[in-house]
Amino acid sequence: MEASKVIHAIYTDDDILMSAVKKVKAEKHHIEEIYTPFPVHGLDKAMGLEPTRIAITAFIYGLIGLTVAIVMMNFIMIEDWPQNIGGKPSFSYIENMPAFVPIMFELTVFFAAHLMVITFYLRSRMWPFKNAENPDPRTTDDHFLMEIAVHGNENELESLLKETGAVEVNLVDKAH
């Protein structure tokens, strides 16, 4: 495993962190990651992250659920085991579709929700029994940590981070 050097800057306030992120980005430094105890509004935009595409996958998963519902109900209620329920014979799917709308809706939501959660966990690389990647336990309570890759510019970065309001700046070896 190859180790690289990173700087961990610890902040105690989210507003100070936000202004620090803007200053660090303005100085053209690459922020590897930021660890926060709660979601910080606007942090993704300040870091320059691309918008999420999970909504597109949710729509696709919903369409898959709708398709499964239609194919399943057509096979079960029309082709395989047609039943005359309440004097309404099952001649075709279209004639009986109003009765199937709740099932179509439920399977659309079911597929979208469950597959979105699975996609989120896989995309975030969070699977069962995975070790936590949190470099400092204080970030789960009341501290914020900014991780910046170092390329021979430790002193410049350290002074910049202290200037932005970091209460602690540490040079750390990070294993990849």
PDB file of N, CA, C and O in Angstrom, residues 64-126:
ATOM      1  N   ILE A  64     -38.653   0.743 -14.180  1.00  0.00           N
ATOM      2  CA  ILE A  64     -38.464  -0.713 -14.110  1.00  0.00           C
ATOM      3  C   ILE A  64     -39.552  -1.333 -13.236  1.00  0.00           C
ATOM      4  O   ILE A  64     -40.148  -2.352 -13.592  1.00  0.00           O
ATOM      5  N   GLY A  65     -39.844  -0.710 -12.101  1.00  0.00           N
ATOM      6  CA  GLY A  65     -40.907  -1.204 -11.217  1.00  0.00           C
ATOM      7  C   GLY A  65     -42.264  -1.187 -11.891  1.00  0.00           C
ATOM      8  O   GLY A  65     -43.049  -2.129 -11.761  1.00  0.00           O
ATOM      9  N   LEU A  66     -42.565  -0.112 -12.623  1.00  0.00           N
ATOM     10  CA  LEU A  66     -43.829  -0.020 -13.357  1.00  0.00           C
ATOM     11  C   LEU A  66     -43.920  -1.117 -14.406  1.00  0.00           C
ATOM     12  O   LEU A  66     -44.966  -1.770 -14.557  1.00  0.00           O
ATOM     13  N   THR A  67     -42.827  -1.346 -15.114  1.00  0.00           N
ATOM     14  CA  THR A  67     -42.807  -2.398 -16.142  1.00  0.00           C
ATOM     15  C   THR A  67     -43.011  -3.773 -15.525  1.00  0.00           C
ATOM     16  O   THR A  67     -43.798  -4.578 -16.037  1.00  0.00           O
ATOM     17  N   VAL A  68     -42.333  -4.029 -14.415  1.00  0.00           N
ATOM     18  CA  VAL A  68     -42.509  -5.316 -13.729  1.00  0.00           C
ATOM     19  C   VAL A  68     -43.954  -5.481 -13.284  1.00  0.00           C
ATOM     20  O   VAL A  68     -44.548  -6.560 -13.433  1.00  0.00           O
ATOM     21  N   ALA A  69     -44.558  -4.418 -12.755  1.00  0.00           N
ATOM     22  CA  ALA A  69     -45.952  -4.493 -12.294  1.00  0.00           C
ATOM     23  C   ALA A  69     -46.893  -4.820 -13.449  1.00  0.00           C
ATOM     24  O   ALA A  69     -47.769  -5.687 -13.323  1.00  0.00           O
ATOM     25  N   ILE A  70     -46.725  -4.143 -14.569  1.00  0.00           N
ATOM     26  CA  ILE A  70     -47.624  -4.364 -15.722  1.00  0.00           C
ATOM     27  C   ILE A  70     -47.466  -5.782 -16.264  1.00  0.00           C
ATOM     28  O   ILE A  70     -48.462  -6.483 -16.481  1.00  0.00           O
ATOM     29  N   VAL A  71     -46.225  -6.208 -16.461  1.00  0.00           N
ATOM     30  CA  VAL A  71     -45.983  -7.551 -17.000  1.00  0.00           C
ATOM     31  C   VAL A  71     -46.486  -8.606 -16.026  1.00  0.00           C
ATOM     32  O   VAL A  71     -47.147  -9.575 -16.424  1.00  0.00           O
ATOM     33  N   MET A  72     -46.218  -8.418 -14.739  1.00  0.00           N
ATOM     34  CA  MET A  72     -46.633  -9.392 -13.730  1.00  0.00           C
ATOM     35  C   MET A  72     -48.161  -9.499 -13.653  1.00  0.00           C
ATOM     36  O   MET A  72     -48.717 -10.601 -13.671  1.00  0.00           O
ATOM     37  N   MET A  73     -48.846  -8.351 -13.601  1.00  0.00           N
ATOM     38  CA  MET A  73     -50.312  -8.394 -13.479  1.00  0.00           C
ATOM     39  C   MET A  73     -50.956  -8.925 -14.744  1.00  0.00           C
ATOM     40  O   MET A  73     -51.963  -9.638 -14.681  1.00  0.00           O
ATOM     41  N   ASN A  74     -50.399  -8.590 -15.905  1.00  0.00           N
ATOM     42  CA  ASN A  74     -50.940  -9.112 -17.157  1.00  0.00           C
ATOM     43  C   ASN A  74     -50.808 -10.633 -17.186  1.00  0.00           C
ATOM     44  O   ASN A  74     -51.756 -11.334 -17.546  1.00  0.00           O
ATOM     45  N   PHE A  75     -49.654 -11.141 -16.780  1.00  0.00           N
ATOM     46  CA  PHE A  75     -49.460 -12.594 -16.788  1.00  0.00           C
ATOM     47  C   PHE A  75     -50.359 -13.267 -15.752  1.00  0.00           C
ATOM     48  O   PHE A  75     -51.061 -14.224 -16.064  1.00  0.00           O
ATOM     49  N   ILE A  76     -50.351 -12.759 -14.514  1.00  0.00           N
ATOM     50  CA  ILE A  76     -51.091 -13.420 -13.434  1.00  0.00           C
ATOM     51  C   ILE A  76     -52.604 -13.328 -13.641  1.00  0.00           C
ATOM     52  O   ILE A  76     -53.312 -14.327 -13.552  1.00  0.00           O
ATOM     53  N   MET A  77     -53.116 -12.131 -13.896  1.00  0.00           N
ATOM     54  CA  MET A  77     -54.569 -11.912 -13.886  1.00  0.00           C
ATOM     55  C   MET A  77     -55.254 -12.102 -15.242  1.00  0.00           C
ATOM     56  O   MET A  77     -56.471 -12.265 -15.283  1.00  0.00           O
ATOM     57  N   ILE A  78     -54.494 -12.044 -16.344  1.00  0.00           N
ATOM     58  CA  ILE A  78     -55.127 -12.142 -17.661  1.00  0.00           C
ATOM     59  C   ILE A  78     -54.771 -13.457 -18.356  1.00  0.00           C
ATOM     60  O   ILE A  78     -55.646 -14.184 -18.813  1.00  0.00           O
ATOM     61  N   GLU A  79     -53.480 -13.768 -18.422  1.00  0.00           N
ATOM     62  CA  GLU A  79     -53.044 -14.925 -19.192  1.00  0.00           C
ATOM     63  C   GLU A  79     -53.052 -16.228 -18.400  1.00  0.00           C
ATOM     64  O   GLU A  79     -53.618 -17.231 -18.832  1.00  0.00           O
ATOM     65  N   ASP A  80     -52.410 -16.254 -17.239  1.00  0.00           N
ATOM     66  CA  ASP A  80     -52.195 -17.501 -16.523  1.00  0.00           C
ATOM     67  C   ASP A  80     -53.430 -17.979 -15.762  1.00  0.00           C
ATOM     68  O   ASP A  80     -53.773 -19.160 -15.825  1.00  0.00           O
ATOM     69  N   TRP A  81     -54.092 -17.106 -15.025  1.00  0.00           N
ATOM     70  CA  TRP A  81     -55.201 -17.518 -14.160  1.00  0.00           C
ATOM     71  C   TRP A  81     -56.313 -16.470 -14.199  1.00  0.00           C
ATOM     72  O   TRP A  81     -56.573 -15.799 -13.202  1.00  0.00           O
ATOM     73  N   PRO A  82     -56.965 -16.300 -15.345  1.00  0.00           N
ATOM     74  CA  PRO A  82     -58.029 -15.282 -15.419  1.00  0.00           C
ATOM     75  C   PRO A  82     -59.198 -15.637 -14.497  1.00  0.00           C
ATOM     76  O   PRO A  82     -59.598 -16.792 -14.425  1.00  0.00           O
ATOM     77  N   GLN A  83     -59.705 -14.628 -13.795  1.00  0.00           N
ATOM     78  CA  GLN A  83     -60.803 -14.860 -12.865  1.00  0.00           C
ATOM     79  C   GLN A  83     -61.922 -13.860 -13.128  1.00  0.00           C
ATOM     80  O   GLN A  83     -61.680 -12.728 -13.506  1.00  0.00           O
ATOM     81  N   ASN A  84     -63.138 -14.306 -12.909  1.00  0.00           N
ATOM     82  CA  ASN A  84     -64.300 -13.438 -13.019  1.00  0.00           C
ATOM     83  C   ASN A  84     -64.602 -12.953 -11.602  1.00  0.00           C
ATOM     84  O   ASN A  84     -65.219 -13.648 -10.806  1.00  0.00           O
ATOM     85  N   ILE A  85     -64.122 -11.738 -11.274  1.00  0.00           N
ATOM     86  CA  ILE A  85     -64.280 -11.203  -9.918  1.00  0.00           C
ATOM     87  C   ILE A  85     -65.400 -10.170  -9.945  1.00  0.00           C
ATOM     88  O   ILE A  85     -65.310  -9.153 -10.618  1.00  0.00           O
ATOM     89  N   GLY A  86     -66.468 -10.441  -9.210  1.00  0.00           N
ATOM     90  CA  GLY A  86     -67.583  -9.503  -9.124  1.00  0.00           C
ATOM     91  C   GLY A  86     -68.264  -9.268 -10.471  1.00  0.00           C
ATOM     92  O   GLY A  86     -68.742  -8.168 -10.734  1.00  0.00           O
ATOM     93  N   GLY A  87     -68.307 -10.263 -11.323  1.00  0.00           N
ATOM     94  CA  GLY A  87     -68.964 -10.130 -12.619  1.00  0.00           C
ATOM     95  C   GLY A  87     -68.149  -9.356 -13.632  1.00  0.00           C
ATOM     96  O   GLY A  87     -68.659  -8.937 -14.665  1.00  0.00           O
ATOM     97  N   LYS A  88     -66.857  -9.147 -13.357  1.00  0.00           N
ATOM     98  CA  LYS A  88     -65.990  -8.429 -14.300  1.00  0.00           C
ATOM     99  C   LYS A  88     -64.976  -9.410 -14.876  1.00  0.00           C
ATOM    100  O   LYS A  88     -63.938  -9.672 -14.269  1.00  0.00           O
ATOM    101  N   PRO A  89     -65.256  -9.965 -16.022  1.00  0.00           N
ATOM    102  CA  PRO A  89     -64.343 -10.949 -16.602  1.00  0.00           C
ATOM    103  C   PRO A  89     -63.029 -10.301 -17.056  1.00  0.00           C
ATOM    104  O   PRO A  89     -62.986  -9.118 -17.363  1.00  0.00           O
ATOM    105  N   SER A  90     -61.970 -11.090 -17.091  1.00  0.00           N
ATOM    106  CA  SER A  90     -60.644 -10.603 -17.455  1.00  0.00           C
ATOM    107  C   SER A  90     -60.338 -10.939 -18.912  1.00  0.00           C
ATOM    108  O   SER A  90     -59.602 -11.872 -19.203  1.00  0.00           O
ATOM    109  N   PHE A  91     -60.922 -10.161 -19.843  1.00  0.00           N
ATOM    110  CA  PHE A  91     -60.675 -10.407 -21.260  1.00  0.00           C
ATOM    111  C   PHE A  91     -59.359  -9.768 -21.710  1.00  0.00           C
ATOM    112  O   PHE A  91     -58.644 -10.330 -22.509  1.00  0.00           O
ATOM    113  N   SER A  92     -59.073  -8.581 -21.215  1.00  0.00           N
ATOM    114  CA  SER A  92     -57.842  -7.904 -21.626  1.00  0.00           C
ATOM    115  C   SER A  92     -57.311  -7.050 -20.467  1.00  0.00           C
ATOM    116  O   SER A  92     -58.046  -6.668 -19.557  1.00  0.00           O
ATOM    117  N   TYR A  93     -56.040  -6.735 -20.554  1.00  0.00           N
ATOM    118  CA  TYR A  93     -55.391  -5.941 -19.511  1.00  0.00           C
ATOM    119  C   TYR A  93     -55.966  -4.523 -19.465  1.00  0.00           C
ATOM    120  O   TYR A  93     -56.218  -3.984 -18.391  1.00  0.00           O
ATOM    121  N   ILE A  94     -56.188  -3.931 -20.623  1.00  0.00           N
ATOM    122  CA  ILE A  94     -56.666  -2.541 -20.700  1.00  0.00           C
ATOM    123  C   ILE A  94     -58.024  -2.389 -20.010  1.00  0.00           C
ATOM    124  O   ILE A  94     -58.259  -1.399 -19.304  1.00  0.00           O
ATOM    125  N   GLU A  95     -58.929  -3.352 -20.197  1.00  0.00           N
ATOM    126  CA  GLU A  95     -60.253  -3.271 -19.566  1.00  0.00           C
ATOM    127  C   GLU A  95     -60.164  -3.305 -18.042  1.00  0.00           C
ATOM    128  O   GLU A  95     -61.004  -2.742 -17.359  1.00  0.00           O
ATOM    129  N   ASN A  96     -59.148  -3.972 -17.515  1.00  0.00           N
ATOM    130  CA  ASN A  96     -59.019  -4.133 -16.066  1.00  0.00           C
ATOM    131  C   ASN A  96     -57.957  -3.226 -15.445  1.00  0.00           C
ATOM    132  O   ASN A  96     -57.709  -3.307 -14.247  1.00  0.00           O
ATOM    133  N   MET A  97     -57.340  -2.381 -16.259  1.00  0.00           N
ATOM    134  CA  MET A  97     -56.240  -1.567 -15.760  1.00  0.00           C
ATOM    135  C   MET A  97     -56.608  -0.668 -14.566  1.00  0.00           C
ATOM    136  O   MET A  97     -55.800  -0.542 -13.643  1.00  0.00           O
ATOM    137  N   PRO A  98     -57.780  -0.045 -14.505  1.00  0.00           N
ATOM    138  CA  PRO A  98     -58.084   0.789 -13.332  1.00  0.00           C
ATOM    139  C   PRO A  98     -57.959   0.036 -12.007  1.00  0.00           C
ATOM    140  O   PRO A  98     -57.525   0.606 -11.013  1.00  0.00           O
ATOM    141  N   ALA A  99     -58.261  -1.255 -11.999  1.00  0.00           N
ATOM    142  CA  ALA A  99     -58.131  -2.038 -10.772  1.00  0.00           C
ATOM    143  C   ALA A  99     -56.656  -2.299 -10.432  1.00  0.00           C
ATOM    144  O   ALA A  99     -56.323  -2.580  -9.285  1.00  0.00           O
ATOM    145  N   PHE A 100     -55.790  -2.192 -11.433  1.00  0.00           N
ATOM    146  CA  PHE A 100     -54.371  -2.488 -11.231  1.00  0.00           C
ATOM    147  C   PHE A 100     -53.537  -1.257 -10.868  1.00  0.00           C
ATOM    148  O   PHE A 100     -52.362  -1.383 -10.547  1.00  0.00           O
ATOM    149  N   VAL A 101     -54.112  -0.062 -10.939  1.00  0.00           N
ATOM    150  CA  VAL A 101     -53.360   1.176 -10.698  1.00  0.00           C
ATOM    151  C   VAL A 101     -52.679   1.194  -9.314  1.00  0.00           C
ATOM    152  O   VAL A 101     -51.503   1.558  -9.218  1.00  0.00           O
ATOM    153  N   PRO A 102     -53.361   0.793  -8.230  1.00  0.00           N
ATOM    154  CA  PRO A 102     -52.663   0.807  -6.930  1.00  0.00           C
ATOM    155  C   PRO A 102     -51.426  -0.095  -6.910  1.00  0.00           C
ATOM    156  O   PRO A 102     -50.395   0.276  -6.349  1.00  0.00           O
ATOM    157  N   ILE A 103     -51.524  -1.262  -7.540  1.00  0.00           N
ATOM    158  CA  ILE A 103     -50.380  -2.176  -7.580  1.00  0.00           C
ATOM    159  C   ILE A 103     -49.261  -1.582  -8.423  1.00  0.00           C
ATOM    160  O   ILE A 103     -48.083  -1.662  -8.065  1.00  0.00           O
ATOM    161  N   MET A 104     -49.622  -0.934  -9.527  1.00  0.00           N
ATOM    162  CA  MET A 104     -48.618  -0.297 -10.381  1.00  0.00           C
ATOM    163  C   MET A 104     -47.897   0.806  -9.595  1.00  0.00           C
ATOM    164  O   MET A 104     -46.665   0.906  -9.654  1.00  0.00           O
ATOM    165  N   PHE A 105     -48.653   1.595  -8.867  1.00  0.00           N
ATOM    166  CA  PHE A 105     -48.055   2.670  -8.073  1.00  0.00           C
ATOM    167  C   PHE A 105     -47.123   2.103  -6.998  1.00  0.00           C
ATOM    168  O   PHE A 105     -45.992   2.564  -6.824  1.00  0.00           O
ATOM    169  N   GLU A 106     -47.606   1.099  -6.277  1.00  0.00           N
ATOM    170  CA  GLU A 106     -46.820   0.526  -5.176  1.00  0.00           C
ATOM    171  C   GLU A 106     -45.516  -0.088  -5.667  1.00  0.00           C
ATOM    172  O   GLU A 106     -44.471   0.090  -5.053  1.00  0.00           O
ATOM    173  N   LEU A 107     -45.555  -0.814  -6.765  1.00  0.00           N
ATOM    174  CA  LEU A 107     -44.322  -1.423  -7.269  1.00  0.00           C
ATOM    175  C   LEU A 107     -43.373  -0.375  -7.844  1.00  0.00           C
ATOM    176  O   LEU A 107     -42.154  -0.533  -7.761  1.00  0.00           O
ATOM    177  N   THR A 108     -43.904   0.698  -8.408  1.00  0.00           N
ATOM    178  CA  THR A 108     -43.047   1.797  -8.887  1.00  0.00           C
ATOM    179  C   THR A 108     -42.276   2.389  -7.712  1.00  0.00           C
ATOM    180  O   THR A 108     -41.056   2.554  -7.769  1.00  0.00           O
ATOM    181  N   VAL A 109     -42.982   2.694  -6.628  1.00  0.00           N
ATOM    182  CA  VAL A 109     -42.347   3.268  -5.441  1.00  0.00           C
ATOM    183  C   VAL A 109     -41.398   2.265  -4.790  1.00  0.00           C
ATOM    184  O   VAL A 109     -40.277   2.610  -4.395  1.00  0.00           O
ATOM    185  N   PHE A 110     -41.818   1.010  -4.705  1.00  0.00           N
ATOM    186  CA  PHE A 110     -40.994  -0.032  -4.084  1.00  0.00           C
ATOM    187  C   PHE A 110     -39.650  -0.180  -4.801  1.00  0.00           C
ATOM    188  O   PHE A 110     -38.593  -0.173  -4.171  1.00  0.00           O
ATOM    189  N   PHE A 111     -39.701  -0.311  -6.123  1.00  0.00           N
ATOM    190  CA  PHE A 111     -38.467  -0.480  -6.889  1.00  0.00           C
ATOM    191  C   PHE A 111     -37.591   0.768  -6.800  1.00  0.00           C
ATOM    192  O   PHE A 111     -36.378   0.664  -6.608  1.00  0.00           O
ATOM    193  N   ALA A 112     -38.189   1.936  -6.949  1.00  0.00           N
ATOM    194  CA  ALA A 112     -37.405   3.181  -6.906  1.00  0.00           C
ATOM    195  C   ALA A 112     -36.712   3.327  -5.552  1.00  0.00           C
ATOM    196  O   ALA A 112     -35.509   3.598  -5.490  1.00  0.00           O
ATOM    197  N   ALA A 113     -37.445   3.122  -4.474  1.00  0.00           N
ATOM    198  CA  ALA A 113     -36.879   3.324  -3.138  1.00  0.00           C
ATOM    199  C   ALA A 113     -35.781   2.306  -2.823  1.00  0.00           C
ATOM    200  O   ALA A 113     -34.683   2.686  -2.409  1.00  0.00           O
ATOM    201  N   HIS A 114     -36.072   1.043  -3.025  1.00  0.00           N
ATOM    202  CA  HIS A 114     -35.102   0.016  -2.645  1.00  0.00           C
ATOM    203  C   HIS A 114     -33.855   0.036  -3.529  1.00  0.00           C
ATOM    204  O   HIS A 114     -32.731  -0.070  -3.034  1.00  0.00           O
ATOM    205  N   LEU A 115     -34.037   0.182  -4.817  1.00  0.00           N
ATOM    206  CA  LEU A 115     -32.873   0.208  -5.705  1.00  0.00           C
ATOM    207  C   LEU A 115     -32.061   1.486  -5.522  1.00  0.00           C
ATOM    208  O   LEU A 115     -30.840   1.473  -5.694  1.00  0.00           O
ATOM    209  N   MET A 116     -32.713   2.601  -5.162  1.00  0.00           N
ATOM    210  CA  MET A 116     -31.968   3.837  -4.881  1.00  0.00           C
ATOM    211  C   MET A 116     -31.077   3.669  -3.647  1.00  0.00           C
ATOM    212  O   MET A 116     -29.928   4.115  -3.645  1.00  0.00           O
ATOM    213  N   VAL A 117     -31.595   3.046  -2.618  1.00  0.00           N
ATOM    214  CA  VAL A 117     -30.810   2.829  -1.402  1.00  0.00           C
ATOM    215  C   VAL A 117     -29.611   1.936  -1.717  1.00  0.00           C
ATOM    216  O   VAL A 117     -28.477   2.226  -1.319  1.00  0.00           O
ATOM    217  N   ILE A 118     -29.848   0.857  -2.460  1.00  0.00           N
ATOM    218  CA  ILE A 118     -28.752  -0.042  -2.832  1.00  0.00           C
ATOM    219  C   ILE A 118     -27.724   0.700  -3.675  1.00  0.00           C
ATOM    220  O   ILE A 118     -26.512   0.585  -3.447  1.00  0.00           O
ATOM    221  N   THR A 119     -28.176   1.493  -4.639  1.00  0.00           N
ATOM    222  CA  THR A 119     -27.261   2.277  -5.481  1.00  0.00           C
ATOM    223  C   THR A 119     -26.465   3.259  -4.639  1.00  0.00           C
ATOM    224  O   THR A 119     -25.259   3.415  -4.838  1.00  0.00           O
ATOM    225  N   PHE A 120     -27.120   3.937  -3.713  1.00  0.00           N
ATOM    226  CA  PHE A 120     -26.427   4.894  -2.853  1.00  0.00           C
ATOM    227  C   PHE A 120     -25.316   4.213  -2.056  1.00  0.00           C
ATOM    228  O   PHE A 120     -24.193   4.708  -1.992  1.00  0.00           O
ATOM    229  N   TYR A 121     -25.630   3.078  -1.439  1.00  0.00           N
ATOM    230  CA  TYR A 121     -24.622   2.378  -0.642  1.00  0.00           C
ATOM    231  C   TYR A 121     -23.465   1.883  -1.496  1.00  0.00           C
ATOM    232  O   TYR A 121     -22.302   1.990  -1.105  1.00  0.00           O
ATOM    233  N   LEU A 122     -23.756   1.341  -2.675  1.00  0.00           N
ATOM    234  CA  LEU A 122     -22.690   0.868  -3.554  1.00  0.00           C
ATOM    235  C   LEU A 122     -21.847   2.032  -4.061  1.00  0.00           C
ATOM    236  O   LEU A 122     -20.616   1.950  -4.101  1.00  0.00           O
ATOM    237  N   ARG A 123     -22.503   3.120  -4.453  1.00  0.00           N
ATOM    238  CA  ARG A 123     -21.784   4.288  -4.978  1.00  0.00           C
ATOM    239  C   ARG A 123     -20.927   4.941  -3.894  1.00  0.00           C
ATOM    240  O   ARG A 123     -19.845   5.457  -4.167  1.00  0.00           O
ATOM    241  N   SER A 124     -21.393   4.894  -2.666  1.00  0.00           N
ATOM    242  CA  SER A 124     -20.657   5.473  -1.542  1.00  0.00           C
ATOM    243  C   SER A 124     -19.631   4.492  -0.973  1.00  0.00           C
ATOM    244  O   SER A 124     -18.944   4.817  -0.006  1.00  0.00           O
ATOM    245  N   ARG A 125     -19.590   3.303  -1.535  1.00  0.00           N
ATOM    246  CA  ARG A 125     -18.705   2.226  -1.065  1.00  0.00           C
ATOM    247  C   ARG A 125     -18.936   1.925   0.419  1.00  0.00           C
ATOM    248  O   ARG A 125     -17.993   1.762   1.191  1.00  0.00           O
ATOM    249  N   MET A 126     -20.199   1.860   0.791  1.00  0.00           N
ATOM    250  CA  MET A 126     -20.558   1.526   2.168  1.00  0.00           C
ATOM    251  C   MET A 126     -21.261   0.179   2.145  1.00  0.00           C
ATOM    252  O   MET A 126     -22.439   0.095   1.831  1.00  0.00           O
TER     253      MET A 126
END
